[in-house]
Short mmCIF file of N, CA and C in Angstrom, two decimals:
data_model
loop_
_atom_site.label_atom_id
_atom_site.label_comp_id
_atom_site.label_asym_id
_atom_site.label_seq_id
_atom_site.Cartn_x
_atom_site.Cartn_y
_atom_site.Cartn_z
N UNK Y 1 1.43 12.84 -19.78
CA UNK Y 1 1.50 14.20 -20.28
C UNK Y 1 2.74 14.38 -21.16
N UNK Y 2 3.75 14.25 -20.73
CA UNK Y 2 4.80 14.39 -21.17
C UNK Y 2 5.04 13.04 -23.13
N UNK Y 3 4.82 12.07 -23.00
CA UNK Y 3 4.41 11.33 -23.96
C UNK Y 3 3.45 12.38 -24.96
N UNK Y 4 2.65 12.89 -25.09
CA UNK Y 4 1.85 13.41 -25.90
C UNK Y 4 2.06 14.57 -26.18
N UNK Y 5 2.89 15.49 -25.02
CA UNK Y 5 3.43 16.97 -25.44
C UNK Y 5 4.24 16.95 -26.55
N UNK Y 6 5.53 15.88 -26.96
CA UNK Y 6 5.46 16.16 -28.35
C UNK Y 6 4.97 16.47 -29.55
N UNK Y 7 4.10 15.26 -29.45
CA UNK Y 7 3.02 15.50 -30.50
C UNK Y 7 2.40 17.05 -30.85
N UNK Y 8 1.13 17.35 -29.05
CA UNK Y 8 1.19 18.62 -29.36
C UNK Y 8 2.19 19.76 -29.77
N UNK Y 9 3.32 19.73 -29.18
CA UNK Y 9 4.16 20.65 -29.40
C UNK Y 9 4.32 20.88 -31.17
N UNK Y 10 4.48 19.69 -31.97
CA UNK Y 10 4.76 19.87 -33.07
C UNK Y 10 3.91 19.95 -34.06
N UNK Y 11 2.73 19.84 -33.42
CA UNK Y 11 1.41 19.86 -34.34
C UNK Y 11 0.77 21.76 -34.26
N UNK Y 12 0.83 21.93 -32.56
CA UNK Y 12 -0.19 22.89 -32.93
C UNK Y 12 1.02 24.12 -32.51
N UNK Y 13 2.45 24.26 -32.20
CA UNK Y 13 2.97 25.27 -32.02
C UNK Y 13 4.40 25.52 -33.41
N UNK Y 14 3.90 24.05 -33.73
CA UNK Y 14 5.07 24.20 -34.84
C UNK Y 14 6.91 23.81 -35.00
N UNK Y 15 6.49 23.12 -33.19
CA UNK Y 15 8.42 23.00 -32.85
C UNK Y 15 8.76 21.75 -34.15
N UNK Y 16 10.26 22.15 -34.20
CA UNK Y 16 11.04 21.45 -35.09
C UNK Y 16 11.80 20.67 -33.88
N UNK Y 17 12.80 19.67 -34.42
CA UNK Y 17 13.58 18.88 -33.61
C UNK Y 17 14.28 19.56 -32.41
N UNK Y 18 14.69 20.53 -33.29
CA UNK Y 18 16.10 21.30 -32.20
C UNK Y 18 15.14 22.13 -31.53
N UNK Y 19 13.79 22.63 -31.94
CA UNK Y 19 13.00 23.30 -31.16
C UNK Y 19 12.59 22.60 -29.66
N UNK Y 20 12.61 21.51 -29.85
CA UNK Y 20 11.81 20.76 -28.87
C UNK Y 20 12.66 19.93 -28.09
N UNK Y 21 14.49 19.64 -28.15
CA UNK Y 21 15.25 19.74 -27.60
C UNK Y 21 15.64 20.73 -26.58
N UNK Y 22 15.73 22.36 -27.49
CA UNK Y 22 16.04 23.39 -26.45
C UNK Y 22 14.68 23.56 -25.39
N UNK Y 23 13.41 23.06 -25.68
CA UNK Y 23 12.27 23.43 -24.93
C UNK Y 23 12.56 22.18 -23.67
N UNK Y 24 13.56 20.78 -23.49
CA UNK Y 24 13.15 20.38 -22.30
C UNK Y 24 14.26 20.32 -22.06
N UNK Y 25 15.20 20.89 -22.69
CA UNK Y 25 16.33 21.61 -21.68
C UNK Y 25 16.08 22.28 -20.90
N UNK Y 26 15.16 23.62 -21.55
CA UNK Y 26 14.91 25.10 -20.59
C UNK Y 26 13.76 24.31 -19.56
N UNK Y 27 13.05 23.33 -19.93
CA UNK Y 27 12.24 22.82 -18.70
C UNK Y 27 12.91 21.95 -17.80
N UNK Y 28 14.04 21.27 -17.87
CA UNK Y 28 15.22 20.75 -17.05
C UNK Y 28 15.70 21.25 -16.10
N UNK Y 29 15.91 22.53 -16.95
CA UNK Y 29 17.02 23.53 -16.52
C UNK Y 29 15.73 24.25 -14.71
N UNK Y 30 14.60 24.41 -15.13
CA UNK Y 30 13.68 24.85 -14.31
C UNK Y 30 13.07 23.66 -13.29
N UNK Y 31 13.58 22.42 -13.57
CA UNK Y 31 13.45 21.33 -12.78
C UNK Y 31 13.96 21.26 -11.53
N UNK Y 32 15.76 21.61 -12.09
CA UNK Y 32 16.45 21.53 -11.08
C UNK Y 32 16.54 22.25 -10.39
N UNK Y 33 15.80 23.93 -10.94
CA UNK Y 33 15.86 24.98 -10.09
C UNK Y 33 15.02 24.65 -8.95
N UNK Y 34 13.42 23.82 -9.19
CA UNK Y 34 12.46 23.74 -7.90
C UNK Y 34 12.97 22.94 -7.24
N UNK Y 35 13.38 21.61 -7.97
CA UNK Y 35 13.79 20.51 -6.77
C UNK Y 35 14.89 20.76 -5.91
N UNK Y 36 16.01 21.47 -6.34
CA UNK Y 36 17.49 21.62 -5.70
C UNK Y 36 17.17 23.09 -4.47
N UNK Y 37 16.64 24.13 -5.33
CA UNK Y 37 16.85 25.32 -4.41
C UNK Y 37 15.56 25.51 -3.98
N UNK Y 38 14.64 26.07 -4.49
CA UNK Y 38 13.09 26.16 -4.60
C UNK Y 38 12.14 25.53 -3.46
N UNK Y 39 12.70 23.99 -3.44
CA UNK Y 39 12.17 23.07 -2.81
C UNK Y 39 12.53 23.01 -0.99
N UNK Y 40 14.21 23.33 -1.36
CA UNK Y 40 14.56 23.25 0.07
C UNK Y 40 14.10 24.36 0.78
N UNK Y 41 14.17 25.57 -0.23
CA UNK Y 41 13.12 26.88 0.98
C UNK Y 41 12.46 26.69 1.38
N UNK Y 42 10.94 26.35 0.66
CA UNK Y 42 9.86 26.18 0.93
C UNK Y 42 10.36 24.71 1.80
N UNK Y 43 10.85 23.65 2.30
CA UNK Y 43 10.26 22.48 2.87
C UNK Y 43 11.02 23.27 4.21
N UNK Y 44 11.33 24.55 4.49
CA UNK Y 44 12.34 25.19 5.70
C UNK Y 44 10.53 25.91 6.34
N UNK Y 45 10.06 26.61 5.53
CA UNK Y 45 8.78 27.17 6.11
C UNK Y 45 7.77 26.75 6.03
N UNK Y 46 7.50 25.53 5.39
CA UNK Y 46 5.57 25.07 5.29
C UNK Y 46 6.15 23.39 5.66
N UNK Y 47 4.87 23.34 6.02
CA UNK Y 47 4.60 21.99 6.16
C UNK Y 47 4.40 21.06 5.15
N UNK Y 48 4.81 19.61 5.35
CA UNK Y 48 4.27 18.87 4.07
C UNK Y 48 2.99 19.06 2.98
N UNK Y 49 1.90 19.01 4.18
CA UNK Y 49 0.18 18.92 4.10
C UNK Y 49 0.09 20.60 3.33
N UNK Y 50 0.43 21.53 4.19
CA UNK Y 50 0.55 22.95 3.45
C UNK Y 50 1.20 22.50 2.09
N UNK Y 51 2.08 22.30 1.82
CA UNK Y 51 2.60 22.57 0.49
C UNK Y 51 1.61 21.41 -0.73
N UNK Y 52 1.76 20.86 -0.57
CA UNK Y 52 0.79 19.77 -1.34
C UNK Y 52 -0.42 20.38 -1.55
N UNK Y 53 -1.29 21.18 -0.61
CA UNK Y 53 -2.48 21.75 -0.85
C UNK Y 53 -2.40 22.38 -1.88
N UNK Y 54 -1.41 23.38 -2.20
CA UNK Y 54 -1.02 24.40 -3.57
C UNK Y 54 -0.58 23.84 -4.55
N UNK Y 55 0.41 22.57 -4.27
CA UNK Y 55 1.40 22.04 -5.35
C UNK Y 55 0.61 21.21 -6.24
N UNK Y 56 -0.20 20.81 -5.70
CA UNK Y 56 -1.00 19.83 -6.45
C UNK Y 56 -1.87 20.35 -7.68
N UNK Y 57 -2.79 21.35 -6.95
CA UNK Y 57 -3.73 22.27 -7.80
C UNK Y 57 -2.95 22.69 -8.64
N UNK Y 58 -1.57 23.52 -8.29
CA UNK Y 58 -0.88 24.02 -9.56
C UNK Y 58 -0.39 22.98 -10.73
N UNK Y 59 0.00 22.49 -10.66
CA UNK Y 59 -0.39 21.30 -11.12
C UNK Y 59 -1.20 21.29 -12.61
N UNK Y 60 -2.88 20.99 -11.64
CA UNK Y 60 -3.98 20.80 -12.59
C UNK Y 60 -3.62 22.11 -13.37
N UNK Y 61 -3.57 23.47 -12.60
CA UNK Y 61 -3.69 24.48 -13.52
C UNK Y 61 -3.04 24.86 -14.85
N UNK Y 62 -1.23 24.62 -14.19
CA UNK Y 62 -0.64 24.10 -15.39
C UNK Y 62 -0.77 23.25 -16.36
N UNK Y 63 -1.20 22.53 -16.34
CA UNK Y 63 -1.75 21.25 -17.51
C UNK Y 63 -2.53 21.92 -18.40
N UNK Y 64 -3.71 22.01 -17.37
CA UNK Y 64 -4.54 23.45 -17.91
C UNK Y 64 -4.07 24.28 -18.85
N UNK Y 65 -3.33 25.02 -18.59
CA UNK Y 65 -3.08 26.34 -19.04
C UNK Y 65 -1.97 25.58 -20.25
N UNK Y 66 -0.93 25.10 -20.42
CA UNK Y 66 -0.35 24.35 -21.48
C UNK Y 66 -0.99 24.78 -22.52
N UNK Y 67 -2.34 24.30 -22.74
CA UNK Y 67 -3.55 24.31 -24.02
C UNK Y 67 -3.73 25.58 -24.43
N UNK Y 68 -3.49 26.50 -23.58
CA UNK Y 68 -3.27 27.80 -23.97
C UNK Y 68 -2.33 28.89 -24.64
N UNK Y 69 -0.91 28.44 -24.63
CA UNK Y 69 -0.02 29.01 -25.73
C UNK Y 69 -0.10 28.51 -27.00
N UNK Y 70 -0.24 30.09 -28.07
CA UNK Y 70 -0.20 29.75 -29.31
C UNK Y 70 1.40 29.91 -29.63
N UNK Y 71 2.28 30.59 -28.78
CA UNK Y 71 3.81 30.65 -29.49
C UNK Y 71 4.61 30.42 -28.48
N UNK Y 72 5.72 30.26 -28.56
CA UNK Y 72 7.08 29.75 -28.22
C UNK Y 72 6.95 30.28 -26.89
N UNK Y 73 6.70 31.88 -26.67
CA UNK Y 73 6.99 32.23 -25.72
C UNK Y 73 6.10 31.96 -24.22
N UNK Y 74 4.51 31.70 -25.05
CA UNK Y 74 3.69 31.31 -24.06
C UNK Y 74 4.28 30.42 -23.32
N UNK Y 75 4.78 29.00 -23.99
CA UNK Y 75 4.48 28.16 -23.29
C UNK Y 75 6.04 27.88 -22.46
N UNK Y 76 7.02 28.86 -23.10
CA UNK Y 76 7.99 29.00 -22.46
C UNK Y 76 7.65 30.01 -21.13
N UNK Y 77 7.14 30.78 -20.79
CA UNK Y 77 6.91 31.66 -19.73
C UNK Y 77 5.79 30.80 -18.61
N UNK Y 78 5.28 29.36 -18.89
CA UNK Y 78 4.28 28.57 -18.60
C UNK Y 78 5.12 27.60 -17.68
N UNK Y 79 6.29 27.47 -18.50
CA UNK Y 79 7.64 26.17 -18.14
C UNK Y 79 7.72 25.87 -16.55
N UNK Y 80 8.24 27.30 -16.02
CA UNK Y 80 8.90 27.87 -14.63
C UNK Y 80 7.73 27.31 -13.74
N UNK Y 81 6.90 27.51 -14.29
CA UNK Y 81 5.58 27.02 -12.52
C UNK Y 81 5.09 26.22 -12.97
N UNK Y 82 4.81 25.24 -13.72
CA UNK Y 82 4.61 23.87 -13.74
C UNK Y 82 5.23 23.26 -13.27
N UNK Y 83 7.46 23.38 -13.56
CA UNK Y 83 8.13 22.69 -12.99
C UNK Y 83 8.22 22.94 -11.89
N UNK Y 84 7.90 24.13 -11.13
CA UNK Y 84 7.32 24.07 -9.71
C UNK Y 84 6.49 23.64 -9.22
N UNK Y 85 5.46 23.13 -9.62
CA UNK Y 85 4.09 22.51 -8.97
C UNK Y 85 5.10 20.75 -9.04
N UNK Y 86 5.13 20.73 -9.79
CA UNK Y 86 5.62 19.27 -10.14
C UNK Y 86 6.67 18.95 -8.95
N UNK Y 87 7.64 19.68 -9.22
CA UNK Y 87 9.04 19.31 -8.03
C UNK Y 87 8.37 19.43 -6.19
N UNK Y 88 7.70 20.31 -6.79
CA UNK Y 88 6.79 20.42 -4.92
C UNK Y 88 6.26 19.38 -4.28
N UNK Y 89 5.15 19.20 -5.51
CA UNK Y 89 4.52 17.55 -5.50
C UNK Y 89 5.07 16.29 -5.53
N UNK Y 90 6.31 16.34 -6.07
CA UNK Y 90 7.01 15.07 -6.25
C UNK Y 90 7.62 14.88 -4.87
N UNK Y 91 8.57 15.73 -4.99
CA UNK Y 91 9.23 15.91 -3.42
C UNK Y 91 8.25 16.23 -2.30
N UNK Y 92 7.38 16.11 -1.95
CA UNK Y 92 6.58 16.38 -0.88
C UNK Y 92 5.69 15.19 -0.71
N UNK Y 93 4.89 14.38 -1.93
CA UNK Y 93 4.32 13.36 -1.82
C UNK Y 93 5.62 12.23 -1.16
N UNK Y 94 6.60 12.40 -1.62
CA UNK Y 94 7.55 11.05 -1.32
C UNK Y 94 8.00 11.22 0.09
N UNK Y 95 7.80 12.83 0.40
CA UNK Y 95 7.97 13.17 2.34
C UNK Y 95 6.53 12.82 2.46
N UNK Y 96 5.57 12.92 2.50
CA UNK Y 96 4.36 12.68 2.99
C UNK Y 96 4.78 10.71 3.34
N UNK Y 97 4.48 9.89 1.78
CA UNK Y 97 4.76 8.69 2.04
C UNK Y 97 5.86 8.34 3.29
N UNK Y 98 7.06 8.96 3.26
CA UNK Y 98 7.56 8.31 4.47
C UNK Y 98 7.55 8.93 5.91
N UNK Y 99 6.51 9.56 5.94
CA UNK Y 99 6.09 10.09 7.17
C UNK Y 99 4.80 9.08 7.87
N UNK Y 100 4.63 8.51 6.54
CA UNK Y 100 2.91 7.92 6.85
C UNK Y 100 3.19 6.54 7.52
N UNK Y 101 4.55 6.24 7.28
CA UNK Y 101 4.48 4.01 7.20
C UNK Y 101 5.41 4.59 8.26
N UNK Y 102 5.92 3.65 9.10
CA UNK Y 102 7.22 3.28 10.28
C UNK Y 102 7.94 3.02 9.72
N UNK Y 103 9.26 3.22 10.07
CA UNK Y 103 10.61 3.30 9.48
C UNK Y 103 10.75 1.60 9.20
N UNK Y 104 10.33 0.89 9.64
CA UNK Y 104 10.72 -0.73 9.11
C UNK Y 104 9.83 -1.18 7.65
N UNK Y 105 8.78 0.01 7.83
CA UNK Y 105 7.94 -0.36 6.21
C UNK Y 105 7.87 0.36 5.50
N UNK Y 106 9.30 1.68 5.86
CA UNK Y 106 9.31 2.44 4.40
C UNK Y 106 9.91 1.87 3.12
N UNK Y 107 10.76 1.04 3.42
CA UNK Y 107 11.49 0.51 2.26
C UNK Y 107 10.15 -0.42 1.36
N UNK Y 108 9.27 -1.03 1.91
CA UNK Y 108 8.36 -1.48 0.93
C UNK Y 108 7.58 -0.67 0.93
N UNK Y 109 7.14 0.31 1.40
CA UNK Y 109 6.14 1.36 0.83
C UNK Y 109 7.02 2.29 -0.39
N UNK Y 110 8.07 2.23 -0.37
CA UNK Y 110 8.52 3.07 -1.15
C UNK Y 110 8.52 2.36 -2.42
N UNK Y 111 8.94 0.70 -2.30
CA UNK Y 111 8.99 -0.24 -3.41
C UNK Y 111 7.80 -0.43 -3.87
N UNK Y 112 6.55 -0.29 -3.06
CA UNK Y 112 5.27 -0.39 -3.63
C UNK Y 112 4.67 1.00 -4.48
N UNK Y 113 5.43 2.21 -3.90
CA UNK Y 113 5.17 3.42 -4.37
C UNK Y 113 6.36 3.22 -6.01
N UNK Y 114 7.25 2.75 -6.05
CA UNK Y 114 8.28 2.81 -7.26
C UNK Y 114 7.84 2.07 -8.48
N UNK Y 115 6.95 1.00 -7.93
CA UNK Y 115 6.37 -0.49 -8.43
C UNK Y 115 5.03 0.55 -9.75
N UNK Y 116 4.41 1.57 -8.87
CA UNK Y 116 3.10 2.03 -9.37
C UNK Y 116 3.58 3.17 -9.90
N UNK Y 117 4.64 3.48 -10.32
CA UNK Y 117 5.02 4.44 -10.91
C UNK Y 117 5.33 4.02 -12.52
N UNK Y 118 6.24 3.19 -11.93
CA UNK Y 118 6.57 2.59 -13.45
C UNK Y 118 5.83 1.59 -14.20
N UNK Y 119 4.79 1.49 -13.76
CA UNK Y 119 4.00 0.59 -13.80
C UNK Y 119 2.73 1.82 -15.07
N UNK Y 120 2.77 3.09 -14.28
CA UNK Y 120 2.15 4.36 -14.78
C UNK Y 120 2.74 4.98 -16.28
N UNK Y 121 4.31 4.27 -16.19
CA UNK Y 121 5.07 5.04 -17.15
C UNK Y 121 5.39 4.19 -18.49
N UNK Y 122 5.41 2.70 -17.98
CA UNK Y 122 5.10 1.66 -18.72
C UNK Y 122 3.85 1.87 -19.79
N UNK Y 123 2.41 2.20 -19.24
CA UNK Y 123 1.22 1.77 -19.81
C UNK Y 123 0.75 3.29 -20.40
N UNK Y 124 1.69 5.08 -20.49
CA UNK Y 124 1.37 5.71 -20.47
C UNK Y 124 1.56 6.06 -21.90
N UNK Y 125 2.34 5.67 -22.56
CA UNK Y 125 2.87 5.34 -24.39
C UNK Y 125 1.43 4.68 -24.83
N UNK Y 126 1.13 3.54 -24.65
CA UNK Y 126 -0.26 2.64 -24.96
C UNK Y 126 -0.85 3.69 -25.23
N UNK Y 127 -2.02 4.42 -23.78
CA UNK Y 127 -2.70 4.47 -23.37
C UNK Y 127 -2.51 5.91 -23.98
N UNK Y 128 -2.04 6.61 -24.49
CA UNK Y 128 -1.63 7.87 -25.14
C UNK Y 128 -1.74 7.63 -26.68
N UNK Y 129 -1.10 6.77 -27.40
CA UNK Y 129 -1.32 6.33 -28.09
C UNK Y 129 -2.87 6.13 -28.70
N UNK Y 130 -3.46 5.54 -27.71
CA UNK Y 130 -5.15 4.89 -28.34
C UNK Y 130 -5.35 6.48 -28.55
N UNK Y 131 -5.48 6.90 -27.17
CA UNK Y 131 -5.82 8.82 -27.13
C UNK Y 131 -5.70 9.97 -28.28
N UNK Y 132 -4.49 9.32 -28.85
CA UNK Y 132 -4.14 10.24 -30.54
C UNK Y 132 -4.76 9.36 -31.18
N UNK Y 133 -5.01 8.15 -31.50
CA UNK Y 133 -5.38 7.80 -33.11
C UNK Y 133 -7.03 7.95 -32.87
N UNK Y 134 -7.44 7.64 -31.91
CA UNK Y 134 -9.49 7.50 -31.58
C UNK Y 134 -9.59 8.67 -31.30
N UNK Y 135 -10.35 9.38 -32.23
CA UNK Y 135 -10.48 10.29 -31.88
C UNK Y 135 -11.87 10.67 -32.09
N UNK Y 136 -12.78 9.82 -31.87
CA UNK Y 136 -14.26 9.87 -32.21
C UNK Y 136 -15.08 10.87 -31.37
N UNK Y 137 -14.34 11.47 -30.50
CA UNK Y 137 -15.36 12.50 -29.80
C UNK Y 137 -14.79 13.37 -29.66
N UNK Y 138 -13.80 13.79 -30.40
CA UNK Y 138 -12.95 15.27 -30.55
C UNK Y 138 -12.82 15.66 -32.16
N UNK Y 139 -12.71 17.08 -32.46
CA UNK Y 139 -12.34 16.61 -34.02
C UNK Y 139 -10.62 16.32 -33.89
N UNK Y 140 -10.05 15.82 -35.12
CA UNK Y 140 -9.12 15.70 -35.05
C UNK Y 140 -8.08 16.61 -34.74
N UNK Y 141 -8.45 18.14 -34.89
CA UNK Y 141 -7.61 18.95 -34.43
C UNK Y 141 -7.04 19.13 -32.40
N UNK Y 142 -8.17 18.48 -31.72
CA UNK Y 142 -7.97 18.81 -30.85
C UNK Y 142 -7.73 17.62 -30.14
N UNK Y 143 -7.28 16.17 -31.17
CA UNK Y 143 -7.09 14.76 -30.53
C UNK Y 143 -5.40 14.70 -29.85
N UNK Y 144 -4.88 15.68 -30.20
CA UNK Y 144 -3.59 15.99 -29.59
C UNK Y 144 -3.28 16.61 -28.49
N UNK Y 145 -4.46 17.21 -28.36
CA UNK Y 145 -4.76 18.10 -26.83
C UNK Y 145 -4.73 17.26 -25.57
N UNK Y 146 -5.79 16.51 -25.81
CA UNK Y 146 -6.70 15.42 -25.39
C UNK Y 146 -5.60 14.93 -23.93
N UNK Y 147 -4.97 14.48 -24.48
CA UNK Y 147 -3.75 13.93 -23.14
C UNK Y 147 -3.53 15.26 -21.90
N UNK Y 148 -3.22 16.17 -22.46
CA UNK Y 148 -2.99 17.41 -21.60
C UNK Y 148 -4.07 17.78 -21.04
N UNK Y 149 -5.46 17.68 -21.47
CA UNK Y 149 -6.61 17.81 -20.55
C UNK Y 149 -6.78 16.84 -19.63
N UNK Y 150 -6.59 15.42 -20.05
CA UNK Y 150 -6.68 14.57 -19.30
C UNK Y 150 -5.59 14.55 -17.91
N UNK Y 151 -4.39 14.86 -18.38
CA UNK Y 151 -3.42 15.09 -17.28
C UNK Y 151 -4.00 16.07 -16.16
N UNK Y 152 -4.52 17.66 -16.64
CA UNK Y 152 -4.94 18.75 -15.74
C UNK Y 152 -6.53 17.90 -15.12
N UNK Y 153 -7.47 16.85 -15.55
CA UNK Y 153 -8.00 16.79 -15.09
C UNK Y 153 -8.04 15.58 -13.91
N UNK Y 154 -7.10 14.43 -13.90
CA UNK Y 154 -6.11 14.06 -13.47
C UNK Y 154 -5.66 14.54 -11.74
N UNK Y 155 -5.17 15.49 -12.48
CA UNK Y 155 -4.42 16.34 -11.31
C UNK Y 155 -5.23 16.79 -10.24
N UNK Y 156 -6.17 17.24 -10.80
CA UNK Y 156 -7.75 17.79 -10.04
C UNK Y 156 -7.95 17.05 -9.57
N UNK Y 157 -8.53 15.78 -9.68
CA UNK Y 157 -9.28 14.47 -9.01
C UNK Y 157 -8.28 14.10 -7.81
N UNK Y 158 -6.96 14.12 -8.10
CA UNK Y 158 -6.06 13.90 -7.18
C UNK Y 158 -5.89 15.51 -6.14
N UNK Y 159 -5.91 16.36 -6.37
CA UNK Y 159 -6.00 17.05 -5.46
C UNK Y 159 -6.98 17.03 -4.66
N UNK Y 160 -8.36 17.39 -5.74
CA UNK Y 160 -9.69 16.24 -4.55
C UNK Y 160 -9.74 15.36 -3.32
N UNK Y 161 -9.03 14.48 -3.76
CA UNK Y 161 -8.84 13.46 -2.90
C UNK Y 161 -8.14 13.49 -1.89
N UNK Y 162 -7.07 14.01 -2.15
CA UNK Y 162 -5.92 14.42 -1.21
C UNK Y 162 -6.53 15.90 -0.21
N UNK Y 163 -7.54 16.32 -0.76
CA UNK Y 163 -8.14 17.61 0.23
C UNK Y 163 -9.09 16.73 1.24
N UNK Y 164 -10.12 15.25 0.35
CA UNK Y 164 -10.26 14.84 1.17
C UNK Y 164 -10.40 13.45 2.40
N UNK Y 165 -8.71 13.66 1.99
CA UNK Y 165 -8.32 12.74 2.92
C UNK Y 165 -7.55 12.84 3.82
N UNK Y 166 -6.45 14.18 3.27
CA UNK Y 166 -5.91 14.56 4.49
C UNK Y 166 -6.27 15.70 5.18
N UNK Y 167 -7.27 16.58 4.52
CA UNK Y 167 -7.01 17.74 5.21
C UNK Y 167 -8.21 17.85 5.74
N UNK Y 168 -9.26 17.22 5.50
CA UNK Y 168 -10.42 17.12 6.88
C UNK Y 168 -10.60 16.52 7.71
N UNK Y 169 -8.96 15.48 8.32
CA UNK Y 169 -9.18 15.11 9.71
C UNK Y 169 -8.56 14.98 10.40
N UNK Y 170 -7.92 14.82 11.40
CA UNK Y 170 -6.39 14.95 11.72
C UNK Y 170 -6.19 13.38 11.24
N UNK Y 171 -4.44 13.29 11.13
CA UNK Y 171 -3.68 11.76 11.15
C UNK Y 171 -3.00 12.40 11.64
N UNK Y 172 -2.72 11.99 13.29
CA UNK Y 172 -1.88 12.06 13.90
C UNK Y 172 -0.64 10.68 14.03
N UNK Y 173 -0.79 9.79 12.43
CA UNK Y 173 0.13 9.29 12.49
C UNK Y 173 1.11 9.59 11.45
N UNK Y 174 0.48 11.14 11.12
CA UNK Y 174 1.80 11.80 10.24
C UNK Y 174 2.35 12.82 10.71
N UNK Y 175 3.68 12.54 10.67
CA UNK Y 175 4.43 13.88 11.21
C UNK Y 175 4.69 14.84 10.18
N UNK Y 176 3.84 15.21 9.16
CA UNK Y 176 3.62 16.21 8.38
C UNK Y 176 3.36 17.82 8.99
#
């Protein structure tokens, strides 16, 4: 997502350099607000499994909704709860993971979880890449989009999954 939001950003909203500097500052700046303060409230009153149920979807929705500002301000007023779905999800999937393995196999679950990340972030330039130049089943106006739908739809499939895998049965080998 983030790989291709330039593009969009400068194609269909018009940011200039310094435009699109101050835009992931102010989304930085709303990063640290979920992960640092945001995050620790909410992980004081909900549960892992609770929070992930919302964080995730928001998520898709945000991605979603991205495609929807035509000016600065949209997608600046868009910023604040994406980087909340995101910091929820991030920080909550990585409490979920070490709730799930025994304390002697978190360190390789975590290395296997670090392994598939960058592994995600590695192949996501490529694979973004093909996404902008092929653009045989979009017109070209909307081959810039394309990544940001794919991210919100993405997100969906993974919330899917995660509805059903954890939340229709018990694992009572998570202390979630």
């Amino acid at each position: 997502f983030i790989y291709s939001l330039n593009i969009d950003l400068f194609k269909r909203l018009g940011f200039r350099e310094i435009d699109l500097g101050n835009f992931y500052a102010y989304a930085g700046v709303w990063l640290v607000i979920a992960l640092g303060l945001i995050n620790v409230i909410v992980a004081k009153k909900f549960k892992i499994l609770q929070v992930l149920k919302f964080s995730i979807i928001g998520m898709s929705i945000c991605f979603a909704m991205s495609l929807v500002p035509k000016t600065y301000l949209g997608l600046y007023i868009l910023t604040p709860f994406l980087a909340l779905a995101y910091g929820l999800s991030l920080s909550n999937v990585n409490a979920l993971l070490s709730n799930s393995v025994d304390k002697k196999e978190q360190g390789e679950a975590f290395g296997v979880n670090q392994s598939l990340q960058s592994f995600i972030e590695a192949i996501t330039p490529l694979f973004t890449s093909l996404l902008l130049t092929v653009n045989s089943f979009f017109p070209a106006s909307m081959s810039y989009t394309f990544p940001n739908m794919l991210a919100a739809i993405t997100a969906f499939i993974c919330w899917i999954v995660f509805l059903l895998y954890f939340l229709n049965r018990p694992h009572p080998e998570i202390r979630a």
